[in-house]
Coordinates of C-alpha atoms in Angstrom, one line a residue:
M1 CA 45.5 -6.8 -14.3
A2 CA 41.9 -6.2 -13.3
A3 CA 41.6 -3.5 -16.0
A4 CA 43.1 -5.8 -18.6
S5 CA 40.6 -8.6 -17.6
A6 CA 37.7 -6.2 -17.9
A7 CA 38.8 -5.0 -21.2
L8 CA 39.2 -8.5 -22.6
L9 CA 35.8 -9.6 -21.3
G10 CA 34.3 -6.6 -23.1
A11 CA 36.1 -7.7 -26.3
V12 CA 34.9 -11.3 -25.9
Y13 CA 31.4 -10.0 -25.2
A14 CA 31.4 -7.8 -28.3
T15 CA 32.5 -10.7 -30.5
A16 CA 29.8 -13.0 -29.1
N17 CA 27.2 -10.3 -29.5
A18 CA 27.9 -9.3 -33.1
A19 CA 26.4 -12.5 -34.5
S20 CA 23.2 -12.2 -32.5
V21 CA 22.4 -8.6 -32.1
Q22 CA 19.6 -8.6 -34.7
E23 CA 18.0 -11.6 -33.0
R24 CA 18.3 -9.8 -29.6
A25 CA 16.3 -6.8 -30.9
T26 CA 13.1 -8.9 -30.1
P27 CA 14.0 -11.2 -27.1
Q28 CA 12.3 -14.6 -27.2
A29 CA 11.5 -15.9 -26.0
S30 CA 10.6 -38.4 -9.6
Q31 CA 13.2 -40.5 -11.1
A32 CA 11.9 -39.8 -14.5
S33 CA 13.1 -36.2 -14.1
A34 CA 16.4 -37.3 -12.8
A35 CA 17.0 -39.5 -15.8
A36 CA 16.0 -36.6 -18.2
T37 CA 18.0 -33.9 -16.7
T38 CA 21.1 -36.1 -17.2
A39 CA 20.5 -35.7 -20.9
A40 CA 23.3 -37.6 -22.5
T41 CA 23.8 -41.1 -21.2
T42 CA 27.2 -41.6 -22.9
A43 CA 30.1 -39.3 -23.3
D44 CA 29.4 -37.1 -26.3
S45 CA 31.4 -34.5 -28.1
S46 CA 29.9 -31.6 -26.1
V47 CA 31.1 -33.0 -22.8
S48 CA 34.5 -34.0 -24.3
D49 CA 34.8 -30.4 -25.6
V50 CA 34.2 -29.1 -22.0
V51 CA 36.8 -31.4 -20.6
D52 CA 39.3 -30.4 -23.3
A53 CA 38.7 -26.7 -22.6
A54 CA 39.0 -27.2 -18.9
E55 CA 42.3 -29.1 -19.2
A56 CA 43.6 -26.4 -21.6
F57 CA 42.7 -23.7 -19.0
V58 CA 44.4 -25.6 -16.2
D59 CA 47.5 -25.9 -18.3
T60 CA 47.8 -22.1 -18.4
L61 CA 47.9 -21.8 -14.6
D62 CA 50.8 -22.1 -12.2
S63 CA 50.7 -24.5 -9.3
D64 CA 49.2 -22.0 -6.9
Q65 CA 46.5 -21.0 -9.3
Q66 CA 45.7 -24.6 -10.0
S67 CA 45.2 -25.2 -6.3
D68 CA 42.6 -22.4 -6.4
V69 CA 40.8 -23.9 -9.3
L70 CA 40.9 -27.7 -8.7
L71 CA 38.9 -28.3 -5.6
D72 CA 37.1 -31.2 -4.0
F73 CA 33.5 -31.9 -5.0
T74 CA 32.1 -31.3 -1.5
E75 CA 28.8 -30.0 -0.4
A76 CA 30.5 -27.0 1.2
N77 CA 32.2 -26.1 -2.1
A78 CA 29.3 -26.8 -4.3
T79 CA 26.9 -24.6 -2.3
A80 CA 29.3 -21.7 -2.1
W81 CA 27.5 -19.3 -4.4
S82 CA 25.5 -16.1 -4.1
N83 CA 23.7 -13.4 -6.0
L84 CA 25.6 -10.7 -4.1
P85 CA 28.9 -9.0 -5.0
C86 CA 30.6 -10.6 -2.0
G87 CA 33.7 -11.9 -3.8
S88 CA 35.7 -14.7 -2.2
T89 CA 33.8 -14.5 1.1
C90 CA 30.9 -16.4 -0.4
R91 CA 32.6 -18.2 -3.3
V92 CA 35.3 -20.6 -4.1
G93 CA 37.7 -20.7 -7.1
I94 CA 40.0 -18.3 -8.9
E95 CA 39.0 -14.7 -9.5
L96 CA 38.9 -13.6 -13.1
S97 CA 40.7 -10.3 -12.4
T98 CA 43.8 -12.2 -11.3
L99 CA 44.2 -13.9 -14.7
S100 CA 46.4 -12.9 -17.6
D101 CA 44.8 -12.2 -20.9
T102 CA 45.7 -15.7 -22.2
Q103 CA 44.4 -17.3 -19.0
L104 CA 41.1 -15.4 -19.2
T105 CA 40.6 -16.3 -22.8
A106 CA 41.1 -20.0 -21.8
A107 CA 38.6 -19.6 -18.9
K108 CA 36.0 -18.1 -21.2
A109 CA 36.5 -21.0 -23.6
V110 CA 35.4 -23.4 -20.9
L111 CA 32.2 -21.5 -20.4
K112 CA 31.5 -21.3 -24.1
A113 CA 32.0 -25.1 -24.5
A114 CA 29.7 -25.8 -21.6
A115 CA 26.8 -23.4 -22.2
G116 CA 24.1 -23.2 -24.8
T117 CA 24.6 -21.4 -28.1
T118 CA 21.2 -19.7 -28.5
A119 CA 21.1 -15.9 -28.6
D120 CA 20.2 -14.3 -25.2
T121 CA 20.6 -17.6 -23.3
G122 CA 23.6 -19.8 -22.4
Y123 CA 27.0 -18.4 -23.1
D124 CA 25.6 -15.3 -24.8
Q125 CA 23.5 -14.4 -21.7
I126 CA 26.5 -15.1 -19.4
T127 CA 28.6 -12.6 -21.3
Q128 CA 25.8 -10.1 -21.1
I129 CA 25.6 -10.5 -17.3
L130 CA 29.3 -9.9 -17.0
A131 CA 29.0 -6.8 -19.2
A132 CA 26.1 -5.6 -17.1
D133 CA 28.3 -5.8 -14.0
D134 CA 30.9 -3.7 -15.8
K135 CA 28.2 -1.2 -16.6
L136 CA 27.1 -1.2 -12.9
G137 CA 30.7 -0.7 -11.9
E138 CA 30.8 2.6 -13.7
T139 CA 28.4 3.9 -11.2
A140 CA 29.0 1.9 -8.0
S141 CA 32.2 0.4 -6.5
G142 CA 32.5 -3.3 -5.9
Y143 CA 31.1 -4.4 -9.2
G144 CA 32.7 -5.6 -12.4
S145 CA 33.4 -8.7 -14.6
G146 CA 36.7 -9.3 -12.9
N147 CA 34.9 -10.1 -9.6
Y148 CA 33.7 -13.5 -10.8
Y149 CA 35.1 -16.9 -9.8
L150 CA 35.7 -20.2 -11.7
A151 CA 36.4 -23.6 -10.1
F152 CA 36.3 -27.3 -11.0
L153 CA 35.0 -29.4 -8.2
G154 CA 36.5 -32.7 -8.8
T155 CA 38.8 -33.4 -11.8
P156 CA 37.3 -32.6 -15.2
S157 CA 37.0 -35.9 -17.1
T158 CA 34.7 -38.0 -19.2
D159 CA 34.6 -40.9 -16.7
G160 CA 34.3 -39.2 -13.3
T161 CA 32.0 -36.9 -11.3
W162 CA 32.8 -33.3 -11.2
Q163 CA 31.2 -29.8 -11.5
L164 CA 31.9 -26.6 -13.4
H165 CA 31.3 -24.0 -10.8
F166 CA 31.2 -20.3 -12.0
G167 CA 29.6 -17.1 -10.7
G168 CA 29.7 -13.7 -9.3
H169 CA 27.1 -10.9 -8.7
H170 CA 23.8 -11.9 -10.3
L171 CA 25.2 -15.2 -11.7
A172 CA 25.7 -18.8 -10.5
V173 CA 26.3 -21.6 -12.9
N174 CA 26.6 -25.1 -11.6
L175 CA 26.9 -27.8 -14.2
T176 CA 27.6 -31.3 -12.9
Y177 CA 29.1 -34.1 -15.0
K178 CA 29.2 -37.8 -14.4
D179 CA 30.6 -40.6 -16.6
G180 CA 30.7 -38.3 -19.6
A181 CA 27.2 -37.0 -19.3
V182 CA 25.6 -33.9 -17.8
E183 CA 24.1 -35.1 -14.5
G184 CA 22.6 -31.8 -13.4
T185 CA 22.2 -28.3 -14.8
T186 CA 21.2 -26.5 -11.6
P187 CA 21.2 -24.5 -9.4
F188 CA 21.3 -21.6 -11.9
F189 CA 20.9 -18.1 -10.6
V190 CA 20.7 -15.2 -12.9
G191 CA 19.9 -11.5 -12.3
V192 CA 20.7 -8.2 -13.8
E193 CA 21.1 -4.5 -13.0
P194 CA 20.7 -2.4 -15.0
S195 CA 18.0 -4.4 -16.6
S196 CA 18.8 -2.7 -19.9
W197 CA 21.4 -0.3 -21.2
T198 CA 22.9 1.1 -24.4
A199 CA 26.6 0.5 -25.2
D200 CA 28.9 3.2 -26.7
D201 CA 28.3 1.8 -30.1
G202 CA 24.6 2.4 -29.8
T203 CA 23.6 -1.3 -29.3
S204 CA 20.9 -1.9 -26.7
Y205 CA 21.1 -4.8 -24.3
A206 CA 18.6 -6.4 -22.0
P207 CA 20.0 -9.8 -20.8
L208 CA 16.8 -11.1 -19.0
D209 CA 14.1 -9.7 -21.3
G210 CA 13.8 -13.0 -23.1
M211 CA 13.1 -14.8 -19.9
R212 CA 10.7 -12.1 -18.8
D213 CA 8.9 -12.1 -22.1
A214 CA 8.5 -15.8 -22.1
M215 CA 6.9 -15.7 -18.6
L216 CA 4.7 -12.8 -19.8
A217 CA 3.5 -14.9 -22.7
M218 CA 2.7 -17.8 -20.4
V219 CA 0.5 -15.8 -18.0
D220 CA -1.0 -13.8 -20.8
S221 CA -2.4 -17.0 -22.3
L222 CA -4.5 -17.6 -19.2
S223 CA -8.2 -16.7 -18.8
S224 CA -9.4 -14.7 -15.9
D225 CA -10.6 -17.8 -14.0
E226 CA -7.2 -19.5 -14.6
L227 CA -5.4 -16.4 -13.4
A228 CA -7.5 -16.4 -10.2
E229 CA -6.5 -20.1 -9.6
A230 CA -2.9 -19.3 -10.3
K231 CA -2.7 -16.4 -7.9
L232 CA -0.6 -17.0 -4.7
S233 CA -1.6 -15.5 -1.4
E234 CA 2.0 -14.9 -0.4
S235 CA 4.1 -11.9 -1.4
F236 CA 7.7 -12.1 -2.6
S237 CA 10.5 -9.6 -2.5
D238 CA 13.0 -12.1 -3.8
V239 CA 13.2 -15.7 -5.0
L240 CA 12.3 -18.3 -2.5
L241 CA 15.1 -20.8 -3.2
G242 CA 18.1 -18.6 -3.6
P243 CA 21.6 -19.2 -2.1
D244 CA 21.7 -21.2 1.1
D245 CA 18.1 -22.4 0.5
D246 CA 19.1 -25.8 -1.0
G247 CA 16.4 -28.5 -0.8
A248 CA 13.8 -26.1 0.7
F249 CA 11.1 -26.8 -1.9
P250 CA 7.5 -26.3 -0.7
T251 CA 5.9 -29.6 0.2
T252 CA 2.7 -28.8 -1.6
K253 CA 2.5 -27.4 -5.2
E254 CA 0.5 -24.2 -5.5
G255 CA -1.3 -22.5 -8.3
L256 CA -2.8 -23.7 -11.6
S257 CA -2.3 -27.2 -12.9
V258 CA -0.7 -27.2 -16.4
G259 CA -2.5 -30.5 -17.0
D260 CA -5.8 -28.6 -17.1
L261 CA -4.6 -26.2 -19.9
T262 CA -5.0 -26.4 -23.6
D263 CA -2.2 -27.7 -25.8
A264 CA -1.4 -24.2 -26.9
Q265 CA -1.2 -23.0 -23.3
Q266 CA 1.0 -26.0 -22.3
Q267 CA 3.3 -25.0 -25.2
S268 CA 3.6 -21.5 -23.7
V269 CA 4.7 -23.1 -20.4
L270 CA 7.3 -25.2 -22.2
D271 CA 8.4 -22.1 -24.1
A272 CA 8.7 -20.2 -20.8
I273 CA 11.0 -23.0 -19.4
E274 CA 13.3 -23.1 -22.4
P275 CA 15.5 -20.0 -21.7
W276 CA 16.6 -21.4 -18.4
V277 CA 17.5 -25.0 -19.5
D278 CA 19.5 -23.4 -22.3
V279 CA 22.2 -22.6 -19.7
A280 CA 23.6 -26.1 -20.6
D281 CA 24.9 -27.3 -23.9
D282 CA 22.4 -27.6 -26.7
T283 CA 22.1 -31.4 -26.5
T284 CA 21.6 -31.4 -22.8
A285 CA 19.1 -28.6 -23.0
A286 CA 17.0 -30.3 -25.6
S287 CA 16.8 -33.5 -23.6
T288 CA 16.1 -31.7 -20.4
L289 CA 13.3 -29.8 -22.0
S290 CA 11.8 -33.0 -23.4
T291 CA 11.6 -34.5 -19.9
Y292 CA 9.9 -31.4 -18.5
K293 CA 7.5 -31.6 -21.4
S294 CA 6.6 -35.2 -20.3
E295 CA 6.0 -33.9 -16.8
L296 CA 3.7 -31.0 -17.8
D297 CA 0.5 -32.7 -16.5
E298 CA 2.1 -32.7 -13.0
T299 CA 3.5 -29.2 -13.2
Y300 CA 1.9 -26.0 -11.7
I301 CA 2.3 -22.4 -12.5
S302 CA 1.6 -19.5 -10.2
Y303 CA 2.2 -15.8 -9.6
S304 CA 2.1 -13.0 -7.0
G305 CA 1.7 -9.3 -7.4
T306 CA 0.7 -8.4 -11.0
T307 CA 1.2 -10.3 -14.2
A308 CA 2.9 -7.3 -15.9
L309 CA 6.3 -8.1 -14.4
D310 CA 7.2 -4.5 -14.1
T311 CA 6.7 -3.7 -10.4
Q312 CA 8.5 -4.6 -7.2
G313 CA 7.1 -7.9 -6.0
D314 CA 5.8 -9.1 -9.3
Y315 CA 6.6 -12.8 -9.3
V316 CA 6.1 -15.9 -11.4
R317 CA 6.8 -19.6 -10.6
I318 CA 6.9 -22.9 -12.5
D319 CA 7.0 -26.0 -10.3
G320 CA 7.0 -29.5 -11.7
P321 CA 8.2 -32.9 -10.6
G322 CA 11.6 -31.8 -11.7
V323 CA 11.6 -28.2 -12.9
W324 CA 11.5 -25.2 -10.5
I325 CA 11.8 -21.7 -11.9
E326 CA 11.2 -18.4 -10.1
F327 CA 11.3 -14.9 -11.7
V328 CA 10.8 -11.8 -9.5
C329 CA 10.9 -8.0 -10.0
Q330 CA 12.7 -5.8 -7.6
D331 CA 13.3 -2.0 -7.4
G332 CA 16.7 -1.0 -8.7
V333 CA 19.4 -0.7 -6.1
V334 CA 21.9 1.5 -8.0
Y335 CA 19.7 2.3 -11.1
T336 CA 16.7 3.3 -9.0
S337 CA 14.7 4.3 -12.0
Q338 CA 14.7 0.7 -13.3
I339 CA 13.2 -2.5 -12.1
H340 CA 15.8 -5.3 -11.9
Y341 CA 15.3 -9.0 -12.0
H342 CA 16.3 -12.0 -10.0
S343 CA 15.6 -15.6 -11.2
V344 CA 16.6 -19.1 -10.0
Y345 CA 16.3 -22.4 -11.8
R346 CA 16.5 -25.6 -9.8
D347 CA 15.6 -29.2 -10.2
H348 CA 13.8 -31.1 -7.4
N349 CA 16.0 -34.2 -8.1
T350 CA 19.2 -33.1 -9.7
D351 CA 20.5 -29.9 -8.1
Y352 CA 24.3 -30.4 -7.9
G353 CA 23.8 -33.6 -9.9
G354 CA 21.8 -35.1 -7.1
E355 CA 25.1 -35.7 -5.3
F356 CA 23.9 -34.3 -1.9
S357 CA 20.9 -34.7 0.4
F358 CA 19.4 -31.6 1.8

């Protein structure tokens, strides 16, 4: 069954990729925050589509499988995610490798309905991360697209509170819904190893290059004096606010104030944020980005290591009243000749929909 699941994931990925491969050749790149990250204030078609897809997936499952998928929206369940290939020891939900082809197709339909549609972000990026894990599994045991888990915390509906909870190695998607609106789009963890590879058909993939390039453009827009102000004294080997670090935001913002930058530089910061907010559906992503734009004057950018983002410990951060994004470079673990990336996107106010206090 695991082999069938992996094969179908590859087929779904290839279909999703076909329409966007040319675009991918050049990767792109307070209460106010709480109100904005909950983009839609009424039940819209995008949320209804997610609920419809979720219900259709549940209908494909037997009663035992449904008990694995339909869980309570508790802090313990919501925070059960990791960037490690630790399977069910650190996650809740149903494992993709246990699903039939029909069930797996229905599960992927949920993710497609919930995530953004832009190339190299949203659903497209999710499928690439799964494909990267299959590639990694060709070299090392314990990896593969079947080793990912899907759960609904609370009952999917357009009038209740619930969360779409999905993840595995190098991926954690937590989309929280309330009264037919997206209440929170974070935490969102994404990483990749190998950072790039070429498929058997000759197509080259690099799932996080769009994020990396957007960060590069942001820091490249800074003058030498601005870079000096943005430089952090700390060193980072990984993200600061990864799994099990909920609510641990630094009490003081560090680095360079975006409010002191030119309009063009501020736009580069907004462009750097966009690939992360695109994890959610397009309507939610646009509204969330609009809120973060309104908060740029109170947002700070910083870095550690070098600004080339090609060496162990190279690190960039965006920290606003709402938005928190980290991107860090690490030496490859399996593909030792490559750098691999870790990144986390959080919101100071609406992680897990703001349902818990940390």
